[in-house]
Amino acid sequence: METKKELGDGRRAAFSPETPGHRRVPIEQSMLSDASRRKERQVIQKDVQVLSASIQNITRSVNPLAKQLDYLQEDLDSMQKELETWRNENKQLGLTLKREQGLTEAALDPMKAQLMDLESAVLDQRDKVSTLKSNILTNRDKINKLMQGININL
């Protein structure tokens, strides 16, 4: 529209008798320039229509994206809150786990001591059994020697 206005103003100024360096253009040149101006105007109008259609397409494409961006902040806030909730729960469960491990260790300490006592008792009993077996074998050897001595004397 501005271009159209400027063209109209320029044409009036060119044909105005008050314009310095005023010249009159013959009608034939005026008609040719009007025809070329019309063609140029049509080309410009087509370009404007193409540009307008492109802008409308971009607007239609961007509008859903803009709506998603509006929800993005809400979703981000929600995710941050959920992350903080999970971190707090993880921290609490970690503390609970450490406390339970401490209680379990405390409960196991007497049992570990009892287990060590029982293991040492088992070792003592094995030593005694080994000693008894050794005594039995020694006594058996003595009995066999005595029996051989009796058999030789008979």
Coordinates of C-alpha atoms in Angstrom, one line a residue:
M1 CA 0.0 0.0 0.0
E2 CA 2.8 2.3 0.8
T3 CA 4.5 1.6 -2.5
K4 CA 1.2 2.2 -4.3
K5 CA 0.9 5.5 -2.4
E6 CA 4.5 6.5 -3.2
L7 CA 4.0 5.6 -6.9
G8 CA 0.8 7.7 -7.0
D9 CA 2.5 10.6 -5.3
G10 CA 5.5 10.4 -7.6
R11 CA 3.3 10.4 -10.7
R12 CA 1.3 13.4 -9.5
A13 CA 4.6 15.2 -8.7
A14 CA 6.0 14.4 -12.1
F15 CA 3.0 15.8 -13.9
S16 CA 2.5 18.7 -11.5
P17 CA 3.2 22.1 -13.1
E18 CA 4.7 23.3 -9.8
T19 CA 7.4 20.6 -9.9
P20 CA 10.8 22.1 -10.8
G21 CA 12.1 20.6 -14.0
H22 CA 8.5 19.8 -14.9
R23 CA 8.1 17.9 -18.1
R24 CA 5.2 16.5 -19.9
V25 CA 5.3 12.8 -20.7
P26 CA 3.7 11.8 -23.9
I27 CA 0.5 9.6 -23.5
E28 CA 2.1 6.5 -25.1
Q29 CA 5.0 6.4 -22.6
S30 CA 2.5 7.0 -19.9
M31 CA 0.4 4.0 -21.0
L32 CA 3.5 1.8 -21.2
S33 CA 4.6 2.8 -17.8
D34 CA 1.1 2.2 -16.5
A35 CA 1.1 -1.3 -18.0
S36 CA 4.5 -2.1 -16.5
R37 CA 3.3 -0.6 -13.2
R38 CA 0.3 -2.9 -13.3
K39 CA 2.4 -5.9 -14.0
E40 CA 4.8 -4.9 -11.3
R41 CA 1.9 -4.3 -8.9
Q42 CA 0.5 -7.8 -9.8
V43 CA 3.9 -9.4 -9.2
I44 CA 4.1 -7.6 -5.9
Q45 CA 0.6 -8.6 -4.9
K46 CA 1.4 -12.2 -5.8
D47 CA 4.6 -12.0 -3.7
V48 CA 2.6 -10.5 -0.8
Q49 CA 0.0 -13.3 -1.1
V50 CA 2.8 -16.0 -1.1
L51 CA 4.4 -14.3 1.8
S52 CA 1.0 -14.1 3.6
A53 CA 0.3 -17.8 3.0
S54 CA 3.8 -18.7 4.3
I55 CA 3.3 -16.6 7.4
Q56 CA -0.1 -18.3 8.0
N57 CA 1.5 -21.8 7.5
I58 CA 4.3 -20.9 10.0
T59 CA 1.7 -19.5 12.4
R60 CA -0.4 -22.7 12.1
S61 CA 2.7 -24.8 12.7
V62 CA 4.1 -22.8 15.6
N63 CA 0.8 -22.3 17.4
P64 CA 0.6 -25.9 18.8
L65 CA 4.3 -25.7 19.7
A66 CA 3.6 -22.5 21.6
K67 CA 0.8 -24.2 23.5
Q68 CA 3.2 -27.1 24.3
L69 CA 5.8 -24.6 25.5
D70 CA 3.1 -23.1 27.9
Y71 CA 2.6 -26.6 29.4
L72 CA 6.3 -27.3 29.4
Q73 CA 6.9 -25.0 32.3
E74 CA 4.1 -26.6 34.3
D75 CA 5.5 -30.1 33.4
L76 CA 9.0 -29.0 34.4
D77 CA 7.8 -27.7 37.7
S78 CA 5.9 -30.9 38.3
M79 CA 9.0 -33.0 37.4
Q80 CA 11.2 -30.9 39.7
K81 CA 8.7 -31.5 42.6
E82 CA 8.6 -35.2 41.9
L83 CA 12.4 -35.4 41.7
E84 CA 12.6 -33.6 45.1
T85 CA 10.1 -36.0 46.5
W86 CA 12.1 -39.0 45.3
R87 CA 15.3 -37.5 46.6
N88 CA 13.8 -36.9 50.1
E89 CA 12.3 -40.5 50.1
N90 CA 15.7 -41.9 49.0
K91 CA 17.4 -39.9 51.8
Q92 CA 14.9 -41.1 54.4
L93 CA 15.1 -44.7 53.3
G94 CA 19.0 -44.5 53.3
L95 CA 18.8 -43.3 56.9
T96 CA 16.3 -46.1 57.8
L97 CA 18.6 -48.6 56.1
K98 CA 21.7 -47.5 58.1
R99 CA 19.7 -47.5 61.3
E100 CA 18.4 -51.1 60.6
Q101 CA 21.9 -52.2 59.7
G102 CA 23.2 -50.8 63.0
L103 CA 20.4 -52.6 64.9
T104 CA 21.1 -55.8 63.0
E105 CA 24.8 -55.6 63.8
A106 CA 24.0 -54.9 67.4
A107 CA 21.7 -58.0 67.5
L108 CA 24.3 -60.1 65.7
D109 CA 27.2 -59.3 68.0
P110 CA 26.1 -61.6 70.8
M111 CA 25.3 -64.3 68.3
K112 CA 28.7 -63.8 66.7
A113 CA 30.4 -64.2 70.1
Q114 CA 28.3 -67.3 70.8
L115 CA 29.2 -68.7 67.4
M116 CA 32.9 -68.1 68.1
D117 CA 32.5 -69.9 71.5
L118 CA 30.8 -72.8 69.8
E119 CA 33.4 -73.0 67.1
S120 CA 36.2 -73.1 69.8
A121 CA 34.2 -75.7 71.7
V122 CA 33.9 -77.8 68.5
L123 CA 37.7 -77.5 68.0
D124 CA 38.3 -78.5 71.7
Q125 CA 36.0 -81.5 71.2
R126 CA 37.8 -82.5 68.0
D127 CA 41.1 -82.2 69.8
K128 CA 39.7 -84.5 72.5
V129 CA 38.4 -86.9 70.0
S130 CA 41.8 -86.9 68.2
T131 CA 43.5 -87.4 71.6
L132 CA 41.2 -90.3 72.5
K133 CA 41.7 -91.9 69.1
S134 CA 45.5 -91.6 69.6
N135 CA 45.2 -93.2 73.0
I136 CA 43.0 -95.9 71.6
L137 CA 45.5 -96.7 68.9
T138 CA 48.4 -96.6 71.4
N139 CA 46.5 -98.9 73.7
R140 CA 45.7 -101.2 70.8
D141 CA 49.3 -101.4 69.9
K142 CA 50.2 -102.2 73.6
I143 CA 47.5 -104.9 73.7
N144 CA 48.7 -106.4 70.5
K145 CA 52.3 -106.5 71.8
L146 CA 51.1 -108.0 75.1
M147 CA 49.1 -110.6 73.1
Q148 CA 52.1 -111.4 71.0
G149 CA 54.2 -111.8 74.2
I150 CA 51.6 -114.2 75.6
N151 CA 51.4 -116.2 72.5
I152 CA 55.2 -116.6 72.4
N153 CA 55.3 -117.8 76.0
L154 CA 52.6 -120.4 75.4

